[in-house]
Short mmCIF file of C-alpha atoms in Angstrom, two decimals:
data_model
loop_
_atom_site.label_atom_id
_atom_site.label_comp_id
_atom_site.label_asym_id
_atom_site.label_seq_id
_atom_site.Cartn_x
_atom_site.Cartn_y
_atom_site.Cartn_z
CA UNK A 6 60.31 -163.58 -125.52
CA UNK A 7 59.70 -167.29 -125.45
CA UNK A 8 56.41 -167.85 -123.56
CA UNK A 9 56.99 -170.87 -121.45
CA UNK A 10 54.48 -173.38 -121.05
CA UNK A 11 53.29 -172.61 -117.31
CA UNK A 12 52.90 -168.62 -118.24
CA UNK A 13 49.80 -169.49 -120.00
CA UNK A 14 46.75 -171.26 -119.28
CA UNK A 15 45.82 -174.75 -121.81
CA UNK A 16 43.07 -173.24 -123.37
CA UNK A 17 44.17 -169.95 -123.70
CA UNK A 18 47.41 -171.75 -126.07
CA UNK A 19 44.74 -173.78 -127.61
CA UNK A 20 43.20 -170.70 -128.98
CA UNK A 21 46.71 -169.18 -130.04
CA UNK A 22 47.40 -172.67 -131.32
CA UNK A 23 44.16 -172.24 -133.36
CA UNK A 24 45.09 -168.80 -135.00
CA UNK A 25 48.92 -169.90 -135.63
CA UNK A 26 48.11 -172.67 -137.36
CA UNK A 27 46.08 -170.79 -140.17
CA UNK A 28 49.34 -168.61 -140.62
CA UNK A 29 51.46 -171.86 -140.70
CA UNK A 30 48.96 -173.45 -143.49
CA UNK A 31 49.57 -170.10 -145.16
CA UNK A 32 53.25 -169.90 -145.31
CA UNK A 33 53.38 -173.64 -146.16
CA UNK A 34 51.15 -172.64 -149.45
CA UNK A 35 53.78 -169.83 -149.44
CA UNK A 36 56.66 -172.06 -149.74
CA UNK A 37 55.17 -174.41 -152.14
CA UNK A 38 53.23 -172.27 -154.68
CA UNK A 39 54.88 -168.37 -154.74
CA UNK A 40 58.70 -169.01 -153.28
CA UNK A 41 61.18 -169.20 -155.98
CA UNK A 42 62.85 -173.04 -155.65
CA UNK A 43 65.79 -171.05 -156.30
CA UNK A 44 65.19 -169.34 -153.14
CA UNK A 45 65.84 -172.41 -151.33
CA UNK A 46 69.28 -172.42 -149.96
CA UNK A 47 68.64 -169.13 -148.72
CA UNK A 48 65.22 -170.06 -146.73
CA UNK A 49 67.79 -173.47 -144.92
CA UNK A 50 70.59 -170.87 -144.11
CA UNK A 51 68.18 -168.07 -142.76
CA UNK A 52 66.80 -171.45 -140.18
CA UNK A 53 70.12 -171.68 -139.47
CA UNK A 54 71.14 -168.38 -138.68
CA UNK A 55 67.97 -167.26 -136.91
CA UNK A 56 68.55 -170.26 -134.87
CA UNK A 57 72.01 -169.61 -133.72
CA UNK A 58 71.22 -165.60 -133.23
CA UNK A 59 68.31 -166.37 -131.09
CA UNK A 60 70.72 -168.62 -129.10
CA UNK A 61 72.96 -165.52 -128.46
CA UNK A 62 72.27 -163.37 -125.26
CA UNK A 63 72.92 -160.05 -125.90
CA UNK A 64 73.48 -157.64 -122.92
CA UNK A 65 71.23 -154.67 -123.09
CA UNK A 66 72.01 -153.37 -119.26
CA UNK A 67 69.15 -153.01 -116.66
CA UNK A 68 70.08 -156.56 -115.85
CA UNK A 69 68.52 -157.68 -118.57
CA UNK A 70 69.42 -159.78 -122.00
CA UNK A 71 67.78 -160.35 -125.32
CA UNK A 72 68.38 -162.26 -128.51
CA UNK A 73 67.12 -160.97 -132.19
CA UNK A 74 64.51 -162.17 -133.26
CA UNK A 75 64.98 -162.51 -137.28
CA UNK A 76 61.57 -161.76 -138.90
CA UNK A 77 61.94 -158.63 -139.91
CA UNK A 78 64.87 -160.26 -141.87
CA UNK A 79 63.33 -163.26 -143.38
CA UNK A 80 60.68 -161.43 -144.17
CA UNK A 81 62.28 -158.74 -145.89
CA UNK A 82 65.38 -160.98 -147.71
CA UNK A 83 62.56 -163.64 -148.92
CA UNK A 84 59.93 -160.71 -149.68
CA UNK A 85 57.15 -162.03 -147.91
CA UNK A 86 55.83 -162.08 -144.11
CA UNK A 87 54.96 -166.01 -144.70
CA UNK A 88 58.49 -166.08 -144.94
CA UNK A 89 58.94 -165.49 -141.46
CA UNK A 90 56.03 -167.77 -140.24
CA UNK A 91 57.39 -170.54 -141.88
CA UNK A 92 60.72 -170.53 -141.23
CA UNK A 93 60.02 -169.11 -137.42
CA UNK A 94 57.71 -171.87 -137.03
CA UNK A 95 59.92 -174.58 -137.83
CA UNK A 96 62.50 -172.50 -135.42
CA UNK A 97 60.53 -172.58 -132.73
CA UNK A 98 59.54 -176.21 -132.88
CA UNK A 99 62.87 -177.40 -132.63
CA UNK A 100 63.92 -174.70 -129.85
CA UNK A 101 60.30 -175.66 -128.00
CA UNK A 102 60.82 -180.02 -128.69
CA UNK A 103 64.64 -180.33 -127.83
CA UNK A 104 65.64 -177.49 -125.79
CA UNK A 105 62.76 -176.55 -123.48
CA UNK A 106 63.12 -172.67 -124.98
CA UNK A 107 59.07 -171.89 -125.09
CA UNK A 108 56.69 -174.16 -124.33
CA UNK A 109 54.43 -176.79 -126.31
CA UNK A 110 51.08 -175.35 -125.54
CA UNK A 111 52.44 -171.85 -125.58
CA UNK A 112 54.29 -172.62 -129.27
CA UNK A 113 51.06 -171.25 -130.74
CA UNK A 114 51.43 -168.25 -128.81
CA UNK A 115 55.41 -167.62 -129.71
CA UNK A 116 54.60 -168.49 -133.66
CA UNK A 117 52.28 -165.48 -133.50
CA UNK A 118 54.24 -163.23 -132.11
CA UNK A 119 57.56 -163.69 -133.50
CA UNK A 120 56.49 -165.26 -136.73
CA UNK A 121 53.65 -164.01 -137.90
CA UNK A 122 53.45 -160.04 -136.26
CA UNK A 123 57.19 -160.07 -136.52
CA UNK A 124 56.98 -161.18 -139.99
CA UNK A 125 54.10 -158.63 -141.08
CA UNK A 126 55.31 -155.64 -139.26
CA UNK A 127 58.96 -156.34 -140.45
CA UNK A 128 57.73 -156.64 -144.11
CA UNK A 129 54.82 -154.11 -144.34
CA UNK A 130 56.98 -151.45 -142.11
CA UNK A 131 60.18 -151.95 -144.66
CA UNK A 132 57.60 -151.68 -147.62
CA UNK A 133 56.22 -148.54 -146.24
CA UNK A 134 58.99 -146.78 -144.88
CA UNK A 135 61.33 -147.74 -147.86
CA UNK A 136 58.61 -146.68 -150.56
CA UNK A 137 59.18 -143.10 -148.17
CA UNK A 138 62.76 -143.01 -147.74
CA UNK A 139 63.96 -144.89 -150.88
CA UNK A 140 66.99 -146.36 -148.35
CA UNK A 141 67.55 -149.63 -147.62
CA UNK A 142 69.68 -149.58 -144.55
CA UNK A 143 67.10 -146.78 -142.79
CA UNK A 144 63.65 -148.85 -143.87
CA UNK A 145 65.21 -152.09 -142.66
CA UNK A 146 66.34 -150.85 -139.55
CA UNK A 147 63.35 -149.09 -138.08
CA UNK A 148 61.85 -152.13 -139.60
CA UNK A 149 63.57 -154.58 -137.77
CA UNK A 150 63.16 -152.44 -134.47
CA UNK A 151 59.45 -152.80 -134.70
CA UNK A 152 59.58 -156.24 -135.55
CA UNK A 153 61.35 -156.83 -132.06
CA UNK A 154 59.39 -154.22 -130.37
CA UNK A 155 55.54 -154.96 -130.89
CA UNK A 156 55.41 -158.88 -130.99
CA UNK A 157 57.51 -157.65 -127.34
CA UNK A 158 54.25 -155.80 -126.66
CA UNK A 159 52.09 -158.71 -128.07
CA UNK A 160 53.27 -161.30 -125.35
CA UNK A 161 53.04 -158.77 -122.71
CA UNK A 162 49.07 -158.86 -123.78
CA UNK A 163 48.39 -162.26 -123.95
CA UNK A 164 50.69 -162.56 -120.24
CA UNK A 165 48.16 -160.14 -118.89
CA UNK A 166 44.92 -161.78 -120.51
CA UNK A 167 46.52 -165.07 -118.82
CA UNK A 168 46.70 -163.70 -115.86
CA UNK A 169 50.79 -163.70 -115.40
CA UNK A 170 51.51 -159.97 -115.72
CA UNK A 171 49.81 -156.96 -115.33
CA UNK A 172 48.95 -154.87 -117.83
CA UNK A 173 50.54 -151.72 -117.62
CA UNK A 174 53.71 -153.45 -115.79
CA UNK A 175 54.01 -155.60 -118.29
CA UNK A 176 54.13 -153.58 -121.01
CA UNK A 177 56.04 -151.34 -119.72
CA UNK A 178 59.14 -153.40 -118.85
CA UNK A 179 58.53 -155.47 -122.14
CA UNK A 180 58.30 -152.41 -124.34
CA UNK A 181 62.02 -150.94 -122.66
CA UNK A 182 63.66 -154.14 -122.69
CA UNK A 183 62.75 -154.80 -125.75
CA UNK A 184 63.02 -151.43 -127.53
CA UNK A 185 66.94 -151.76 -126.58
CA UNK A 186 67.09 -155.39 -127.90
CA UNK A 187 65.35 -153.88 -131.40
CA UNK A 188 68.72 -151.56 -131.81
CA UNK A 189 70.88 -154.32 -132.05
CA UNK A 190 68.15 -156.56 -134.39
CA UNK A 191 67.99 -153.50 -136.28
CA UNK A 192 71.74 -153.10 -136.90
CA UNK A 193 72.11 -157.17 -137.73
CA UNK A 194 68.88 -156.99 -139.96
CA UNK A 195 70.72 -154.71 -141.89
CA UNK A 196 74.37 -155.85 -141.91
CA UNK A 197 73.21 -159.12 -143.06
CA UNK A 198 71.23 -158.14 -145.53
CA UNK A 199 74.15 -156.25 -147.08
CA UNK A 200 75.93 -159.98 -146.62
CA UNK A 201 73.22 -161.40 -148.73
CA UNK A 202 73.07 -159.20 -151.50
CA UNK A 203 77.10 -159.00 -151.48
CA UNK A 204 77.49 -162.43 -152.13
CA UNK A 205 74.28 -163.66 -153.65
CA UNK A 206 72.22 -160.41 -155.12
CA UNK A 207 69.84 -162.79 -157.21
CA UNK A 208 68.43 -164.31 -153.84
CA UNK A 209 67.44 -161.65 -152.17
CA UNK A 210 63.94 -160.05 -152.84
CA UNK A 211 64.26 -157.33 -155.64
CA UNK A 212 62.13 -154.83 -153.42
CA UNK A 213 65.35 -154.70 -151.19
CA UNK A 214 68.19 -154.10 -154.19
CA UNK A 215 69.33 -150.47 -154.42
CA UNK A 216 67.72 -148.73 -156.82
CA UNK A 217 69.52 -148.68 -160.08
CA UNK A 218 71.95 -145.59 -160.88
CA UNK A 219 70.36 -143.21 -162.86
CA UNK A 220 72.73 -141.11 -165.25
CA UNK A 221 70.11 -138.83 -166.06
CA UNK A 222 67.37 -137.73 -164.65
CA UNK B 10 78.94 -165.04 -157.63
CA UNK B 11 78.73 -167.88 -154.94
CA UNK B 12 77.44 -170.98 -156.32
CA UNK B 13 74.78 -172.27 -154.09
CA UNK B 14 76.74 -175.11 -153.24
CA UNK B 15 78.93 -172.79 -151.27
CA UNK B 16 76.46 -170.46 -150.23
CA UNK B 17 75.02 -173.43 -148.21
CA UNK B 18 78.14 -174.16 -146.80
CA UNK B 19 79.44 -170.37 -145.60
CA UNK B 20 75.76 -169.70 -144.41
CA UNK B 21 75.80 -172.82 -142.33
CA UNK B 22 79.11 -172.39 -141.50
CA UNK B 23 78.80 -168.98 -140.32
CA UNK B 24 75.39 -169.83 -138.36
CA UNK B 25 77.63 -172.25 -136.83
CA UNK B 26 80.07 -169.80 -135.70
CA UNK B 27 77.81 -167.22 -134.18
CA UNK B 28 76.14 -170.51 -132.05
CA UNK B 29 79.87 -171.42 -130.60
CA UNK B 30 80.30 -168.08 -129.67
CA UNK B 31 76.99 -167.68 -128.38
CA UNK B 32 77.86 -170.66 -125.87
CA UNK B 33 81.26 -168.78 -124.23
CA UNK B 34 79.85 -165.11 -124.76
CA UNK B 35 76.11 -164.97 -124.28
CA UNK B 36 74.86 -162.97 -121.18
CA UNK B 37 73.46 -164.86 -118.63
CA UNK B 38 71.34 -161.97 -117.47
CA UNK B 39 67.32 -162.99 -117.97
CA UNK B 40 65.70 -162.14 -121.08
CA UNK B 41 63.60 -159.38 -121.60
CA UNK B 42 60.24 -161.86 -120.77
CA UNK B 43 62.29 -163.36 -117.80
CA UNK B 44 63.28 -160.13 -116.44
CA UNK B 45 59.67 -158.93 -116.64
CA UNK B 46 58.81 -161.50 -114.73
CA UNK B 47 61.23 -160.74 -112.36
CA UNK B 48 59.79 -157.27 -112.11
CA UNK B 49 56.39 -157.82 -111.61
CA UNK B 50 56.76 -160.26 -108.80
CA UNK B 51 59.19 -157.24 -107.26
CA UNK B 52 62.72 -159.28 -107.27
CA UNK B 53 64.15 -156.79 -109.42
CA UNK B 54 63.48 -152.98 -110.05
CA UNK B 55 62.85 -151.83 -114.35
CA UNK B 56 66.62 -150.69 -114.55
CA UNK B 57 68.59 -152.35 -111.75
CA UNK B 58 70.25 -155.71 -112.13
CA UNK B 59 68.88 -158.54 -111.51
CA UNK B 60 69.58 -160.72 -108.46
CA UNK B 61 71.89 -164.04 -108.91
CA UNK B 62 69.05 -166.19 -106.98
CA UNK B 63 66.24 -164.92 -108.50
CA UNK B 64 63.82 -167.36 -109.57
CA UNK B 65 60.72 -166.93 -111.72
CA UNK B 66 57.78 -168.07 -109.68
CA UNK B 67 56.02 -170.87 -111.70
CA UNK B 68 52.49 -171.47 -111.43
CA UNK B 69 52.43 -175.23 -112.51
CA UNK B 70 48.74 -176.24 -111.41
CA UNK B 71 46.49 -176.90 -114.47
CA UNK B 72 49.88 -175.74 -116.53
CA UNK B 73 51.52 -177.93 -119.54
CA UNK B 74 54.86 -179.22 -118.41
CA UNK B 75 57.46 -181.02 -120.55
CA UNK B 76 60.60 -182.36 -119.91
CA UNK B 77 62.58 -181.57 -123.08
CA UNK B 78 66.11 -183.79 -123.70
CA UNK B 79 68.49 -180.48 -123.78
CA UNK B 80 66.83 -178.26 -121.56
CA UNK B 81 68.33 -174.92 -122.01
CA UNK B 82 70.69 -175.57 -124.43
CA UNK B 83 72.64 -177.95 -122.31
CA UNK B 84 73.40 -181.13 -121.63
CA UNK B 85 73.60 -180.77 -117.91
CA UNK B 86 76.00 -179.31 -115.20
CA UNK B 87 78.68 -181.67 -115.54
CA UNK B 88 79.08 -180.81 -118.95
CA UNK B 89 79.52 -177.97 -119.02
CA UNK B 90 80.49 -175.46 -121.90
CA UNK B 91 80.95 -178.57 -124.25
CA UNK B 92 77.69 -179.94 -123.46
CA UNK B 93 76.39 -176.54 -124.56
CA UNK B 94 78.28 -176.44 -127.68
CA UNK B 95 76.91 -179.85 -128.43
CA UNK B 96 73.66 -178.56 -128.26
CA UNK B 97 73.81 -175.53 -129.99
CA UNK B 98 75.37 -176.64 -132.87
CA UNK B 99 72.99 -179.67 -133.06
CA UNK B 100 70.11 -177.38 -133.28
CA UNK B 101 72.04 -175.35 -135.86
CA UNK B 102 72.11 -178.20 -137.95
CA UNK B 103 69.07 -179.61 -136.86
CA UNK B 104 67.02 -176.05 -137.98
CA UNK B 105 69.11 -176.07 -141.40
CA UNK B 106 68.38 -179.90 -142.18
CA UNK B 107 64.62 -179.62 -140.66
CA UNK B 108 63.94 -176.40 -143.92
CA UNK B 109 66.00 -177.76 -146.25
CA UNK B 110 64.67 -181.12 -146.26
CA UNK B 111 60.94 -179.59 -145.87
CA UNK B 112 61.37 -177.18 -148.70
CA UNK B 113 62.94 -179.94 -151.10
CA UNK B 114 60.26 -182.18 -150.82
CA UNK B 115 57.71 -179.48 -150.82
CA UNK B 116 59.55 -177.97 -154.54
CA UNK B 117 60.36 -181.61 -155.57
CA UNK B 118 58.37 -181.88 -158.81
CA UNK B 119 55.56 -184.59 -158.86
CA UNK B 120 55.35 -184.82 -154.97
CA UNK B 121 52.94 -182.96 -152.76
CA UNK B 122 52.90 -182.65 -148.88
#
């Protein structure tokens, strides 16, 4: 769902611009004040990783392909939405500068909706849902899905207010293609979080760790 | 527990992986945005596959364009698969080196950014 630079007028990606760059200055206080420096290798391999899975096409029939997105799991693993922003952001610069995969003007745009709604529905769905369910795996999943689905629905919007899609149209085909994609993010989301807290417990967020064995209740 | 030395490494390592693959196995079918597109201007139905010719119509008048040096994750015809491994795993690294280095100087203590 990388907006490409000709989808969208200038000044509409000014404005997104505009908004993005609040959440950027945010998750840059984020990563300097309130993330753990211990946290660190974690935040470089998650770049990594969202990078390569967003360079991996996934069939999801109807003639139609989709790559995760990763906030939900940033989000989650780091325990914070500015998680997602900031390591989205820096994402999606390199995909927009070097490989032409969303545009300059529409970066804005694509930092909003993958980064920062991604990143706050993935983290404020898994917070609700898992405060509900108590599971990790279930929370993370639905979690996930919703991260891929609504920032799907988000750029169908801001198509339509620029005048490239329809409305209903638009939404429509968005909201299947990407509800399919969301099963497989949701399914990743949660096998690498199981990765993560395999090998390295301590760095992942404590909201996401099992809850501790009771022996009596 | 993995020191994070080697938690570095297999992370990268394993992001590195799932990018090679990515270059032989992705589908080339358009994305969910693309194949919107492709809907809306009536080149493909919601369900049915998508044409091998089809082309996104581009408004470019009063639009942004920039040429970037690897467009699509390539480095153009003649190179083929390579070309795309190339590029993958340079933005693999790239991404990696780009947070780590941001983050370090950001936690380094006496600096600000």
């Amino acid at each position: 769902m990388h907006i490409p630079d000709f989808a969208i007028p200038i000044y509409q990606g000014v404005i997104y611009w505009a908004i993005a760059l609040v959440f950027v200055f945010l998750a840059v206080r984020w990563a300097k004040n309130d993330m753990n420096e211990e946290k660190l290798p974690l935040v470089a391999v998650l770049a990594a990783a969202i990078f390569a899975i967003q360079s991996f096409n996934l069939p999801v029939s109807m003639g139609t392909s989709g790559h995760l997105v990763g906030g939900a799991l940033a989000a989650i693993v780091l325990g914070s939405p500015f998680a997602a922003v900031f390591i989205l952001t820096m994402v999606l610069i390199v995909q927009g500068v070097l490989f032409g995969d969303g545009g300059i003007t529409t970066m804005g745009a694509n930092i909003i909706n993958m980064g920062v709604i991604g990143g706050f529905v993935g983290f404020y769905s898994y917070k609700g849902i898992k405060a509900a369910t108590k599971s990790m795996p279930v929370s993370a999943f639905i979690a996930a899905w919703l991260a891929c689905l609504i920032p799907a629905l988000a750029c169908a919007v801001e198509m339509f207010i620029a005048g490239t899609f329809p409305l209903m149209e638009g939404l429509v085909a968005m909201g299947i293609y990407h509800a399919i994609i969301g099963v497989i993010e949701g399914v990743i989301t949660v096998a690498a979080i199981y990765l993560i807290m395999n090998v390295r417990p301590d760095l992942v967020d404590s909201g996401v760790k099992p809850l501790k064995k009771v022996s009596a209740v | 527990m993995m020191d994070n030395r080697t938690f570095l490494i297999v992370g990268l390592v394993i992001s590195l992986l799932v990018g090679s693959i990515a270059v032989f196995m992705a589908s080339s079918d358009p994305d969910g945005l693309e194949s919107t597109a492709l809907v809306i201007q009536g080149d493909k139905t919601l369900t049915g596959a998508a044409p091998e010719d089809a082309k996104i119509h581009e408004v470019t008048e009063g639009r942004f364009s920039y040429e970037s040096p690897m467009p699509d994750y390539a480095l153009g015809e003649e190179m083929g698969s390579a070309g795309g491994l190339v590029a993958i795993l340079a933005g693999t690294i790239l991404a990696f080196l780009v947070v780590l280095g941001l983050v370090y100087v950001m936690k380094a203590p006496g600096k600000s950014v």
